[in-house]
Amino acid sequence: MTKLIQISIVLIFLIPFNNSTNNAPPPLVAPVIFSKKEAHCLALNIYHESRNQSKLGQLAVAAVTLNRTTNSICDAVYKTKIHYKSKKKVAMFSWTITSKANKLINQKQYDKIYVLVEQILRNEVELPISKAVTLYHAKHVTPKWSRSKQVKRITQIGDHVFYQEL
């Protein structure tokens, strides 16, 4: 796509449309711009964390991922730290430090999730949990942090339990 066409597409979103009879100026609608790399990182995370969940469960995982994002989605997905006791590398999303990182078992499922991610990043779907929810775990495990007084259980969606840090 040439730069002129790209600029034209962006400008179409910025041109106000007013079919009302009053003279109030309509609000400008700014385009939502995201890179394919960022969309791919979010899609991979949803795929590895919740591909077997309902759409609602996938949206909840997406929301937590976005809630953890400060600079970029990819940074949030691949964030690691050194555990203070064991000195081992730990990840916010464990699949990122395993052998299945970036591997797709089911391309059709990934493609479906990628379409959902595009809708999420264009704000076309509502996320089911608040911006305060930044943690979750599979319901079949009980991590030590989940029993802490520093987190509050918010809800369970599918196989995941979601928390807010206090």
One Martini backbone bead per residue (centre of mass of N, CA, C, O) as a GRO file, in nm:
protein
  166
    1MET     BB    1   0.096   0.037   0.024
    2THR     BB    2   0.078   0.349  -0.015
    3LYS     BB    3   0.113   0.645   0.145
    4LEU     BB    4  -0.135   0.790   0.021
    5ILE     BB    5  -0.341   0.572   0.091
    6GLN     BB    6  -0.292   0.566   0.394
    7ILE     BB    7  -0.366   0.862   0.443
    8SER     BB    8  -0.653   0.844   0.330
    9ILE     BB    9  -0.762   0.641   0.531
   10VAL     BB   10  -0.716   0.813   0.782
   11LEU     BB   11  -0.886   1.062   0.689
   12ILE     BB   12  -1.160   0.929   0.679
   13PHE     BB   13  -1.176   0.903   0.998
   14LEU     BB   14  -1.148   1.233   1.042
   15ILE     BB   15  -1.406   1.287   0.901
   16PRO     BB   16  -1.681   1.440   0.954
   17PHE     BB   17  -2.019   1.332   1.032
   18ASN     BB   18  -2.327   1.516   0.936
   19ASN     BB   19  -2.697   1.459   0.961
   20SER     BB   20  -2.783   1.689   1.122
   21THR     BB   21  -2.965   1.993   1.198
   22ASN     BB   22  -2.761   2.084   1.375
   23ASN     BB   23  -2.452   2.278   1.463
   24ALA     BB   24  -2.309   2.059   1.595
   25PRO     BB   25  -2.019   1.920   1.629
   26PRO     BB   26  -1.876   1.644   1.559
   27PRO     BB   27  -1.702   1.391   1.649
   28LEU     BB   28  -1.396   1.268   1.642
   29VAL     BB   29  -1.250   0.982   1.477
   30ALA     BB   30  -0.998   0.795   1.565
   31PRO     BB   31  -0.774   0.585   1.474
   32VAL     BB   32  -0.678   0.254   1.519
   33ILE     BB   33  -0.337   0.173   1.590
   34PHE     BB   34  -0.166  -0.131   1.493
   35SER     BB   35   0.044  -0.384   1.494
   36LYS     BB   36   0.108  -0.698   1.385
   37LYS     BB   37   0.295  -0.775   1.615
   38GLU     BB   38   0.102  -0.711   1.850
   39ALA     BB   39  -0.125  -0.895   1.755
   40HIS     BB   40   0.041  -1.155   1.759
   41CYS     BB   41   0.108  -1.158   2.061
   42LEU     BB   42  -0.185  -1.170   2.159
   43ALA     BB   43  -0.269  -1.423   2.001
   44LEU     BB   44  -0.063  -1.615   2.127
   45ASN     BB   45  -0.161  -1.585   2.417
   46ILE     BB   46  -0.447  -1.682   2.376
   47TYR     BB   47  -0.378  -1.950   2.250
   48HIS     BB   48  -0.201  -2.067   2.493
   49GLU     BB   49  -0.411  -1.989   2.736
   50SER     BB   50  -0.733  -2.010   2.565
   51ARG     BB   51  -0.826  -2.197   2.316
   52ASN     BB   52  -1.037  -2.383   2.507
   53GLN     BB   53  -1.214  -2.141   2.532
   54SER     BB   54  -1.422  -1.916   2.535
   55LYS     BB   55  -1.467  -1.607   2.428
   56LEU     BB   56  -1.478  -1.489   2.712
   57GLY     BB   57  -1.209  -1.616   2.807
   58GLN     BB   58  -1.035  -1.479   2.588
   59LEU     BB   59  -1.105  -1.188   2.666
   60ALA     BB   60  -0.991  -1.202   2.954
   61VAL     BB   61  -0.700  -1.258   2.873
   62ALA     BB   62  -0.670  -1.006   2.705
   63ALA     BB   63  -0.721  -0.803   2.931
   64VAL     BB   64  -0.481  -0.876   3.108
   65THR     BB   65  -0.267  -0.820   2.900
   66LEU     BB   66  -0.344  -0.519   2.861
   67ASN     BB   67  -0.318  -0.442   3.167
   68ARG     BB   68   0.007  -0.511   3.153
   69THR     BB   69   0.045  -0.283   2.956
   70THR     BB   70   0.276  -0.019   2.875
   71ASN     BB   71   0.432  -0.025   2.587
   72SER     BB   72   0.387  -0.337   2.501
   73ILE     BB   73   0.253  -0.634   2.433
   74CYS     BB   74   0.511  -0.800   2.398
   75ASP     BB   75   0.637  -0.722   2.668
   76ALA     BB   76   0.410  -0.844   2.842
   77VAL     BB   77   0.422  -1.138   2.738
   78TYR     BB   78   0.766  -1.164   2.772
   79LYS     BB   79   0.786  -1.126   3.064
   80THR     BB   80   1.052  -1.136   3.306
   81LYS     BB   81   1.195  -1.294   3.603
   82ILE     BB   82   1.357  -1.330   3.910
   83HIS     BB   83   1.335  -1.530   4.157
   84TYR     BB   84   1.403  -1.457   4.485
   85LYS     BB   85   1.467  -1.762   4.572
   86SER     BB   86   1.543  -1.955   4.316
   87LYS     BB   87   1.664  -1.784   4.063
   88LYS     BB   88   1.452  -1.820   3.853
   89LYS     BB   89   1.295  -1.804   3.562
   90VAL     BB   90   1.003  -1.605   3.518
   91ALA     BB   91   0.667  -1.582   3.393
   92MET     BB   92   0.367  -1.446   3.325
   93PHE     BB   93   0.375  -1.648   3.072
   94SER     BB   94   0.478  -1.969   3.059
   95TRP     BB   95   0.494  -2.036   2.748
   96THR     BB   96   0.746  -1.837   2.684
   97ILE     BB   97   0.954  -2.065   2.844
   98THR     BB   98   0.888  -2.285   2.642
   99SER     BB   99   0.873  -2.508   2.374
  100LYS     BB  100   0.586  -2.362   2.269
  101ALA     BB  101   0.697  -2.117   2.170
  102ASN     BB  102   0.546  -2.011   1.872
  103LYS     BB  103   0.370  -2.265   1.854
  104LEU     BB  104   0.144  -2.429   1.626
  105ILE     BB  105  -0.117  -2.666   1.616
  106ASN     BB  106  -0.370  -2.460   1.526
  107GLN     BB  107  -0.423  -2.249   1.274
  108LYS     BB  108  -0.730  -2.198   1.277
  109GLN     BB  109  -0.743  -2.100   1.569
  110TYR     BB  110  -0.550  -1.866   1.538
  111ASP     BB  111  -0.708  -1.713   1.318
  112LYS     BB  112  -0.956  -1.664   1.495
  113ILE     BB  113  -0.805  -1.507   1.715
  114TYR     BB  114  -0.695  -1.280   1.535
  115VAL     BB  115  -0.969  -1.158   1.471
  116LEU     BB  116  -1.035  -1.090   1.763
  117VAL     BB  117  -0.794  -0.902   1.806
  118GLU     BB  118  -0.874  -0.690   1.602
  119GLN     BB  119  -1.135  -0.617   1.752
  120ILE     BB  120  -1.006  -0.532   2.015
  121LEU     BB  121  -0.804  -0.309   1.891
  122ARG     BB  122  -1.082  -0.161   1.769
  123ASN     BB  123  -1.313  -0.162   1.984
  124GLU     BB  124  -1.555  -0.397   1.904
  125VAL     BB  125  -1.517  -0.520   2.193
  126GLU     BB  126  -1.599  -0.623   2.507
  127LEU     BB  127  -1.454  -0.647   2.806
  128PRO     BB  128  -1.518  -0.854   3.102
  129ILE     BB  129  -1.293  -0.682   3.252
  130SER     BB  130  -1.117  -0.486   3.433
  131LYS     BB  131  -0.826  -0.288   3.457
  132ALA     BB  132  -0.748  -0.417   3.748
  133VAL     BB  133  -0.703  -0.688   3.610
  134THR     BB  134  -0.373  -0.886   3.630
  135LEU     BB  135  -0.470  -1.179   3.721
  136TYR     BB  136  -0.417  -1.541   3.669
  137HIS     BB  137  -0.547  -1.883   3.683
  138ALA     BB  138  -0.582  -2.197   3.691
  139LYS     BB  139  -0.816  -2.386   3.867
  140HIS     BB  140  -0.610  -2.644   3.924
  141VAL     BB  141  -0.459  -2.415   4.077
  142THR     BB  142  -0.264  -2.269   4.377
  143PRO     BB  143  -0.113  -2.007   4.414
  144LYS     BB  144   0.036  -1.831   4.654
  145TRP     BB  145  -0.063  -1.542   4.564
  146SER     BB  146  -0.380  -1.614   4.585
  147ARG     BB  147  -0.355  -1.603   4.924
  148SER     BB  148  -0.313  -1.319   4.938
  149LYS     BB  149  -0.382  -0.991   5.069
  150GLN     BB  150  -0.291  -0.851   4.777
  151VAL     BB  151  -0.547  -1.006   4.669
  152LYS     BB  152  -0.850  -1.022   4.460
  153ARG     BB  153  -1.112  -1.199   4.390
  154ILE     BB  154  -1.336  -1.171   4.110
  155THR     BB  155  -1.333  -1.430   3.899
  156GLN     BB  156  -1.478  -1.690   3.691
  157ILE     BB  157  -1.362  -1.811   3.364
  158GLY     BB  158  -1.385  -2.102   3.324
  159ASP     BB  159  -1.042  -2.208   3.385
  160HIS     BB  160  -1.029  -1.912   3.521
  161VAL     BB  161  -0.881  -1.699   3.768
  162PHE     BB  162  -0.944  -1.364   3.883
  163TYR     BB  163  -0.736  -1.069   3.970
  164GLN     BB  164  -0.666  -0.814   4.211
  165GLU     BB  165  -0.458  -0.578   4.304
  166LEU     BB  166  -0.406  -0.395   4.623
   0.00000   0.00000   0.00000
